[in-house]
Coordinates of C-alpha atoms in Angstrom, one line a residue:
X45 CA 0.0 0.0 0.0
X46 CA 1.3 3.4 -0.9
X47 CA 1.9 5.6 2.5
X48 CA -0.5 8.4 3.3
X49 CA 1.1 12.0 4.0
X50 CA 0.6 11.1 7.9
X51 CA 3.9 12.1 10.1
X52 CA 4.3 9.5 12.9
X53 CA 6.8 9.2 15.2
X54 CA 6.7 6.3 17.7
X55 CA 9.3 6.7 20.4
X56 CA 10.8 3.9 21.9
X57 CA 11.5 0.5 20.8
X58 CA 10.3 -2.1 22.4
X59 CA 7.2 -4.4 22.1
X60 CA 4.6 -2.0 22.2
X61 CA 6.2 0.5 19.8
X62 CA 7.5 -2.1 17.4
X63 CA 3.6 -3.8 17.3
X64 CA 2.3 -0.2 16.7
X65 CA 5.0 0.2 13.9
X66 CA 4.4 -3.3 12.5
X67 CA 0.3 -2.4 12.0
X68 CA 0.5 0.7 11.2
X69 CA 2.7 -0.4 8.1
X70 CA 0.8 -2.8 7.2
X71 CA -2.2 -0.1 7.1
X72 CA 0.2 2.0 4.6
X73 CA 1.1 4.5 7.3
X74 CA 4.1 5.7 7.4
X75 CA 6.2 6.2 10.9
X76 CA 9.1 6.4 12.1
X77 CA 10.6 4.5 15.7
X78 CA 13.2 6.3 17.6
X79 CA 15.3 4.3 20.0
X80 CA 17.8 5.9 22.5
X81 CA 19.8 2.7 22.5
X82 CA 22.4 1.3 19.5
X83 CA 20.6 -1.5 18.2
X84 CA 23.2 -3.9 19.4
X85 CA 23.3 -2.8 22.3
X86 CA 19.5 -2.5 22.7
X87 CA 18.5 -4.3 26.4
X88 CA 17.1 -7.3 26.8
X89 CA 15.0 -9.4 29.3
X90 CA 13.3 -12.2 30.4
X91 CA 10.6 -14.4 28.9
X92 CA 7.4 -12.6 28.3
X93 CA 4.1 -14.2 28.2
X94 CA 1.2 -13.7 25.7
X95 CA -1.8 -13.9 27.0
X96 CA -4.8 -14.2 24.3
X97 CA -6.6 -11.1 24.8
X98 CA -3.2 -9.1 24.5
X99 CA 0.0 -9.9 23.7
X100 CA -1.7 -12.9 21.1
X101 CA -4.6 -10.9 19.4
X102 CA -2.2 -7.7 18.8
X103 CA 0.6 -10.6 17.1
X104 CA -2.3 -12.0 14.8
X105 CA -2.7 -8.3 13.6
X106 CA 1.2 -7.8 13.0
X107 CA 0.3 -10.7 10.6
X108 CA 3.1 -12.7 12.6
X109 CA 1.2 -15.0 14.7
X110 CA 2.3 -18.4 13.1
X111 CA 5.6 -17.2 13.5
X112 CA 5.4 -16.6 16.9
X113 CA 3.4 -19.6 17.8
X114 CA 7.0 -21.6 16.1
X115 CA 8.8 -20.0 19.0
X116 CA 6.4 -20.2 22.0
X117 CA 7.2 -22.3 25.2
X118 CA 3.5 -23.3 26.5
X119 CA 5.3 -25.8 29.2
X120 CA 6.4 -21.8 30.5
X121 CA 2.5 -21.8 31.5
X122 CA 3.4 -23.7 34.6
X123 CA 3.1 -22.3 38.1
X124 CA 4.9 -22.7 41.5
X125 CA 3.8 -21.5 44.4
X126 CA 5.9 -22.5 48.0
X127 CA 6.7 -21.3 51.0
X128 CA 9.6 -20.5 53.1
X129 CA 9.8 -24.1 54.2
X130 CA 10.0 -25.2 50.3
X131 CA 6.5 -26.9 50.9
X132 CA 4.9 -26.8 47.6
X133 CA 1.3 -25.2 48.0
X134 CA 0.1 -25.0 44.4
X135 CA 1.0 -26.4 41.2
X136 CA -0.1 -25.5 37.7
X137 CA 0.6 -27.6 34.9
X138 CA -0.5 -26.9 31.4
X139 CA -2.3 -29.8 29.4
X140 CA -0.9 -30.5 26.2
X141 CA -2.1 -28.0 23.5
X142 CA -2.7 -24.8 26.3
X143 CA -2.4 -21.7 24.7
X144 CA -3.7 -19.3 27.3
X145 CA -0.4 -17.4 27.8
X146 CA 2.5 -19.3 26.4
X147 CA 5.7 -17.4 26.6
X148 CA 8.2 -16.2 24.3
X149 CA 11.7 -15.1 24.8
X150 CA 12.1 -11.1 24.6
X151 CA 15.1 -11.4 22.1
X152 CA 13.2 -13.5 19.7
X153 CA 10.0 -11.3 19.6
X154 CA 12.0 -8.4 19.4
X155 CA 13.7 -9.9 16.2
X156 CA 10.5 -10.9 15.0
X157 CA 9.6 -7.5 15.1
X158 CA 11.9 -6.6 14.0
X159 CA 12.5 -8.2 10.9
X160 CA 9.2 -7.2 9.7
X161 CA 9.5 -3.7 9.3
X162 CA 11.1 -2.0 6.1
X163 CA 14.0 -1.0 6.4
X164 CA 15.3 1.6 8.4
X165 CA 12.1 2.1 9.8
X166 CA 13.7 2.3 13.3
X167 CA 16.6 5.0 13.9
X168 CA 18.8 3.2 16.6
X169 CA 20.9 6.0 18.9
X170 CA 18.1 9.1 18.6
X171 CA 17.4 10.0 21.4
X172 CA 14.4 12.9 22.2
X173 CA 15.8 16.1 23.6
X174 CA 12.6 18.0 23.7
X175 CA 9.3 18.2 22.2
X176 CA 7.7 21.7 21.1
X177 CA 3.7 22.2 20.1
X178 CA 3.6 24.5 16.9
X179 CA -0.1 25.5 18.0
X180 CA -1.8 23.2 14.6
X181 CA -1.5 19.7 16.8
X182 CA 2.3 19.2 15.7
X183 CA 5.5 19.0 17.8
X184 CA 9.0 19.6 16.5
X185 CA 11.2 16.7 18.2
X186 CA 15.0 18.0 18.9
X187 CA 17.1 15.1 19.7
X188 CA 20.5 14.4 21.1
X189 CA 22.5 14.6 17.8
X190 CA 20.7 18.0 17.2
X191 CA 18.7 17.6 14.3
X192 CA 14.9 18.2 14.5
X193 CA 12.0 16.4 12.7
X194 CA 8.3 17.8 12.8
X195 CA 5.3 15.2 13.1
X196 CA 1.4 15.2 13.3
X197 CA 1.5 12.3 15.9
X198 CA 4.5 11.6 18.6
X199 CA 3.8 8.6 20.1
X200 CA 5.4 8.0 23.7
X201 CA 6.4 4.1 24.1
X202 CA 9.4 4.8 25.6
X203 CA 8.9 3.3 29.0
X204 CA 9.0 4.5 32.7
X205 CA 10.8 7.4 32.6
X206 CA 9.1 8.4 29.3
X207 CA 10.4 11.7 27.4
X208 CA 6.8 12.5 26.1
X209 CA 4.5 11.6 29.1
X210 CA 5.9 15.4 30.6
X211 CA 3.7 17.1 27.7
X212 CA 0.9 15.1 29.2
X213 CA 0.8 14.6 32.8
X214 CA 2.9 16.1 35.5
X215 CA 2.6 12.5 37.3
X216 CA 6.1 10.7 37.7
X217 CA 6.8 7.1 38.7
X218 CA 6.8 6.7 42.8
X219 CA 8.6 4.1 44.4
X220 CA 6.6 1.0 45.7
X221 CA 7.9 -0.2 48.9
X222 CA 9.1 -3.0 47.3
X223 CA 12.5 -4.1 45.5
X224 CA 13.8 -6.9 43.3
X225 CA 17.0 -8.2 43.3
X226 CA 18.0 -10.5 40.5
X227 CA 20.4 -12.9 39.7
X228 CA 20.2 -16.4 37.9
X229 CA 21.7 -19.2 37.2
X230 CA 23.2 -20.7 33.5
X231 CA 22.9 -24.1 32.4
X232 CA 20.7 -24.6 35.3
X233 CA 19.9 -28.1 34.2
X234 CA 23.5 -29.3 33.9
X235 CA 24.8 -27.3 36.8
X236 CA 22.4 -27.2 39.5
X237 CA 20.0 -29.6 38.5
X238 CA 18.1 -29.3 42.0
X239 CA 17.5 -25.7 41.8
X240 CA 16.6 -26.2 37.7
X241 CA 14.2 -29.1 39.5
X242 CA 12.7 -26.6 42.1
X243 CA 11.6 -23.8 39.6
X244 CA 10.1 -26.4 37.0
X245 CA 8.9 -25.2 33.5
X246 CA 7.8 -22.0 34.0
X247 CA 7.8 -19.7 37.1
X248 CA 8.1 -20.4 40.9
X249 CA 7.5 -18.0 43.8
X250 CA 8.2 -18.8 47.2
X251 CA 6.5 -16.3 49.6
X252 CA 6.5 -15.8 53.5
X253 CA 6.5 -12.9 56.0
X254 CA 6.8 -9.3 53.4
X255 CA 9.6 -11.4 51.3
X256 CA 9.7 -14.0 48.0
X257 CA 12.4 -15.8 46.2
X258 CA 10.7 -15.4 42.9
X259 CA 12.0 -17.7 39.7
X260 CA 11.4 -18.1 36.2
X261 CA 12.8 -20.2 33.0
X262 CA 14.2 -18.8 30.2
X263 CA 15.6 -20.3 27.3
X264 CA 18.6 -22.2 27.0
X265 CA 18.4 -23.6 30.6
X266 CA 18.8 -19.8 32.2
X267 CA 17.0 -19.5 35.3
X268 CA 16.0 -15.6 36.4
X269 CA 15.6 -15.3 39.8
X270 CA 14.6 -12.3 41.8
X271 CA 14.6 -11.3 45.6
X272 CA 11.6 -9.5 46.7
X273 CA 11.3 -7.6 50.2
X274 CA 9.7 -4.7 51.7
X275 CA 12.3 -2.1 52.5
X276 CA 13.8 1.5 51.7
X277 CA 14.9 2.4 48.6
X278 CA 18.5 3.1 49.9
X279 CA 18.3 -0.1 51.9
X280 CA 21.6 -1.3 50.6
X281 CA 23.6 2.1 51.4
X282 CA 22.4 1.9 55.1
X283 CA 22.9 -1.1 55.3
X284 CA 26.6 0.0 54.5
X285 CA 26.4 -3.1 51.0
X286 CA 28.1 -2.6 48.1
X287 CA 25.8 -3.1 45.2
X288 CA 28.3 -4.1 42.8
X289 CA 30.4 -6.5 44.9
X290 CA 28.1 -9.6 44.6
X291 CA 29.4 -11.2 47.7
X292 CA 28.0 -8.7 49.8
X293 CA 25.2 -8.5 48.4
X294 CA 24.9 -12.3 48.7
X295 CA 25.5 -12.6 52.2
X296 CA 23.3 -9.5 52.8
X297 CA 20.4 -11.5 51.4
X298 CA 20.9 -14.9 52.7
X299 CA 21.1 -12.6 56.4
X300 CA 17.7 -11.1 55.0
X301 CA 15.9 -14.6 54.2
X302 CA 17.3 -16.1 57.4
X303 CA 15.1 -19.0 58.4
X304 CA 14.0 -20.2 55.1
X305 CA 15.2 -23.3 54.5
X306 CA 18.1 -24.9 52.1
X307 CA 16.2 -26.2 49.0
X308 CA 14.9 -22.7 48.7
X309 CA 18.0 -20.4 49.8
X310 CA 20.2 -22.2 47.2
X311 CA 18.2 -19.6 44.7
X312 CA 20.5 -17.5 46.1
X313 CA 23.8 -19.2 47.8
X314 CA 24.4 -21.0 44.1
X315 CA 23.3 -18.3 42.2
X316 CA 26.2 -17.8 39.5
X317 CA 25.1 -14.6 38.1
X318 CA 25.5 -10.3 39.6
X319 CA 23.0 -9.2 41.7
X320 CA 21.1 -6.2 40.2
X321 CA 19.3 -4.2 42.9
X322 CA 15.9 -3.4 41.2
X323 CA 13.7 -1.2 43.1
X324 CA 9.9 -1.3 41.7
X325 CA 8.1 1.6 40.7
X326 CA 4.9 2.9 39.2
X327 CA 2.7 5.5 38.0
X328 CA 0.0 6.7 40.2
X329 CA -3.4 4.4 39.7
X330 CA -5.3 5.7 37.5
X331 CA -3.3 7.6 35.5
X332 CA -4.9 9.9 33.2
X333 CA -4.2 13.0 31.2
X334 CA -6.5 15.5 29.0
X335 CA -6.4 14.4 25.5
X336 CA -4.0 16.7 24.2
X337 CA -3.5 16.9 20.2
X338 CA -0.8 15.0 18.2
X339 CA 0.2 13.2 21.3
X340 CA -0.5 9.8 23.7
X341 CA 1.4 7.4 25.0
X342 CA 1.1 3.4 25.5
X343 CA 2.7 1.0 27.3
X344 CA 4.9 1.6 30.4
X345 CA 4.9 5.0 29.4
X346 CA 1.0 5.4 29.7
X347 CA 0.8 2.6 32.9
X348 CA 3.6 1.6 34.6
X349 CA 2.6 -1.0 37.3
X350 CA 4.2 -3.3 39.5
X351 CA 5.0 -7.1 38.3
X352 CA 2.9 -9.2 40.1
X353 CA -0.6 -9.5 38.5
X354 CA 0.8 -6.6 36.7
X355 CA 0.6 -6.6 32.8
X356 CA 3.3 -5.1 31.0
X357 CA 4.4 -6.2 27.6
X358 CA 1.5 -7.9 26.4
X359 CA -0.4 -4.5 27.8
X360 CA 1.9 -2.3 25.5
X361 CA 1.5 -4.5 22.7
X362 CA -2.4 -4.5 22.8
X363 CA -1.9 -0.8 23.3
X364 CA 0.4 -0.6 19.9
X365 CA -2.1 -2.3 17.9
X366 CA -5.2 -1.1 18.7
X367 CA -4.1 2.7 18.2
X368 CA -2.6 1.5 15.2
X369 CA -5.8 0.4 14.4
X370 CA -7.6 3.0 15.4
X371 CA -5.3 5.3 13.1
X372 CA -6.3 3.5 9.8
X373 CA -9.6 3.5 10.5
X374 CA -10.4 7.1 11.4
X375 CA -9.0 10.2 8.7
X376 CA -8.5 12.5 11.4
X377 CA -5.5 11.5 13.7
X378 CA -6.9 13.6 16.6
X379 CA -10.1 11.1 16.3
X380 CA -7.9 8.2 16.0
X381 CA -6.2 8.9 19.8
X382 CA -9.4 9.8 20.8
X383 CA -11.0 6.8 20.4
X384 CA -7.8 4.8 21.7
X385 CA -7.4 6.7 25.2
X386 CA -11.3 6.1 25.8
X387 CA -10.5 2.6 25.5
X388 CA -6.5 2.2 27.0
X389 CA -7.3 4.4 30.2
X390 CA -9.6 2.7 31.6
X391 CA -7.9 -0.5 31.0
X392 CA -4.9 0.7 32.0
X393 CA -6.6 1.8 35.4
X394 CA -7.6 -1.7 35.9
X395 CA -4.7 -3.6 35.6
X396 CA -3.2 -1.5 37.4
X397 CA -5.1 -1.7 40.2
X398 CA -4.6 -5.4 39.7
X399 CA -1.2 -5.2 39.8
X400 CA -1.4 -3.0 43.4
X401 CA -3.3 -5.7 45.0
X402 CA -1.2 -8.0 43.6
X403 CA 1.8 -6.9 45.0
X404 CA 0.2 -5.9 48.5
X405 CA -1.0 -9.6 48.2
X406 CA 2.3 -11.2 47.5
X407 CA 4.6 -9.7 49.6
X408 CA 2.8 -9.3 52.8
X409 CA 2.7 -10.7 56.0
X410 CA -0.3 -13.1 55.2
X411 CA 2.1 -14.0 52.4
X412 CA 1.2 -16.6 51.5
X413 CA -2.1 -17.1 51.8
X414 CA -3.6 -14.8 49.8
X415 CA -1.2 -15.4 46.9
X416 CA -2.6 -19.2 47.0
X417 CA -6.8 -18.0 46.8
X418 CA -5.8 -16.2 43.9
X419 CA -4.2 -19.3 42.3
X420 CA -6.8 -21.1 43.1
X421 CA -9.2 -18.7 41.7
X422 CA -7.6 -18.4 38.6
X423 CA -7.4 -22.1 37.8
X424 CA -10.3 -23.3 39.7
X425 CA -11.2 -25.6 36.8
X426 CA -7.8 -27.5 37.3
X427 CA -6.8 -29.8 40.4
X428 CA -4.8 -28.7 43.1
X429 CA -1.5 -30.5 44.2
X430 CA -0.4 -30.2 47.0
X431 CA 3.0 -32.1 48.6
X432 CA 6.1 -31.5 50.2
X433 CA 9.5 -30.7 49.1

């Protein structure tokens, strides 16, 4: 399809951006992604699932679905839950052909993305400076290398501490109470084949008492694990630990988790990788803005939330594609975000929420109690199993 005049500009380059890129291509609009980081050295995470309602309906309109379903892992479905004994209080295991929310590693869905976008579409190292409203619904971008570009629509998908969000809302990410620390383990199945054995297929949490030892598979035999616990932001600098000496920070969490026992603390006294303090934050719930022309945002950028319950990529790619969507349906842009925003705030504010109670839930110290209703809950339709170790 030839492109219409439309100037886009999507800002940031990760799921949600590259699915709003993807559709709105495949609509013959033309845009534009702008990415702070060089594409090599663009970062990368964990697995991500994809639920159906999200992450799987916007892939089917990026036209990359079978693709995707090539790469999937739907054995990373299954769910742990433990406590600080290692007593296992809930098991999930997906039957053969489950597709609710397989998951998929972020580097290969960020090639797959990739790869499916004309060329040069995304300008790796331009970074937005500033953002200026010419009074008609456009905004001149300055970025870092100096040169400027004027478009109709500037699309913020550039995450937490978004660039474009300040035109919008005065609303800035607030800390949670609650910080990650993460390590893992490679070639956990070779290596450390009881640890590989505790976290199964998919994801394990082990909660007690305001603290979890939180796991999850990725490819390759990597295991991801986090630390979670109630505590200042600064708790490492007075606690007098150095951050980047992993030994320290070792021994400071194996002092924190005193009491658990052996088969779980071995997420941390084997660990083989850093440990990356990771404090969580998130935008105010709800977060809104008034619609303000030739901008909007989507993904973390619109809804940052917390991780557990949370939604986050599969959120942003939903978001991507239906304001792609939106924009191919409607001849007037302004009409286009409109109709998105009445739909993504809302949703956003829900999940959200979700995500809150979620997190309250989790690391609490009814922990973890309330964690296991909502398991049960959620796959009510399965059996329970219930064991020891």
């Amino acid at each position: 399809m030839t492109p219409t005049p439309l100037r886009v500009a999507i800002i940031g380059g990760g799921p949600g951006g590259l699915v709003c890129a993807r559709v709105l291509q495949r609509h013959g609009i033309a845009v534009t992604v702008h990415d702070r980081n060089a594409a090599a050295a663009h970062p990368q995470g964990g697995t991500l699932a994809m639920p159906e309602a999200s992450g799987q309906l916007a892939l089917r309109a990026t036209g990359l679905y079978e693709e995707f379903d090539a790469l999937a892992r739907p054995e990373g479905q299954e769910k742990r839950l433990l406590d600080h004994t290692g007593a296992l209080l809930f098991r999930h295991a997906p039957d053969p052909g489950e597709d609710a929310a397989p998951e998929i590693d972020r580097a290969e869905l960020r090639r797959l993305l990739l790869d499916s976008l004309t060329p040069d579409t995304v300008r790796w190292g331009s970074y937005l400076r500033t953002l200026h409203p010419l009074g008609d619904g456009t905004h001149k971008a300055v970025f870092d290398d100096g040169h400027t570009e004027t478009f109709d629509l500037v699309i913020g998908a550039d995450g937490a501490w978004s660039r474009v969000r300040p035109m919008l809302s005065d609303e800035l990410p607030h800390y949670s109470g609650v910080t990650f620390v993460e390590t893992g383990f490679e070639d956990a199945d070779t290596r450390h084949p009881a640890v590989a054995d505790l976290v199964g297929d998919g994801s394990m949490m082990a909660l007690s008492g305001n603290k979890g030892l939180i796991a999850r598979r990725d490819i390759r035999g990597h295991l991801r694990v986090y630390a979670a616990f109630r505590a200042s932001q600064d708790w490492a600098a007075e606690a007098g630990v150095n951050t980047g000496d992993p030994e320290e920070m070792r021994t400071a969490l194996l002092d924190r988790f005193a009491g658990w026992d052996d088969t779980v603390l071995a997420l941390l006294r084997e660990a083989d990788g850093e440990f990356v303090n990771r404090p969580l934050f998130a935008l105010p719930v709800p977060h809104t803005w008034a619609h303000t022309p030739g901008l909007t945002l989507l993904g973390d950028a619109a809804h940052l939330m917390t991780p557990f319950a949370g939604r986050g990529a599969d959120l942003a790619m939903l978001d991507g594609c239906e304001l792609a969507q939106a924009l191919s349906r409607h001849t007037d842009p302004d009409d286009a975000v409109r109709a998105y925003e009445a739909v993504m705030l809302p949703r956003s504010a829900r999940a959200a929420a979700d995500a809150a109670a979620g997190l309250d839930h989790a690391i609490s110290p009814e922990a973890p109690h309330h964690s296991l209703r909502h398991l049960r809950r959620r796959h009510r339709h399965r059996p329970r199993t219930e064991s020891g170790r």
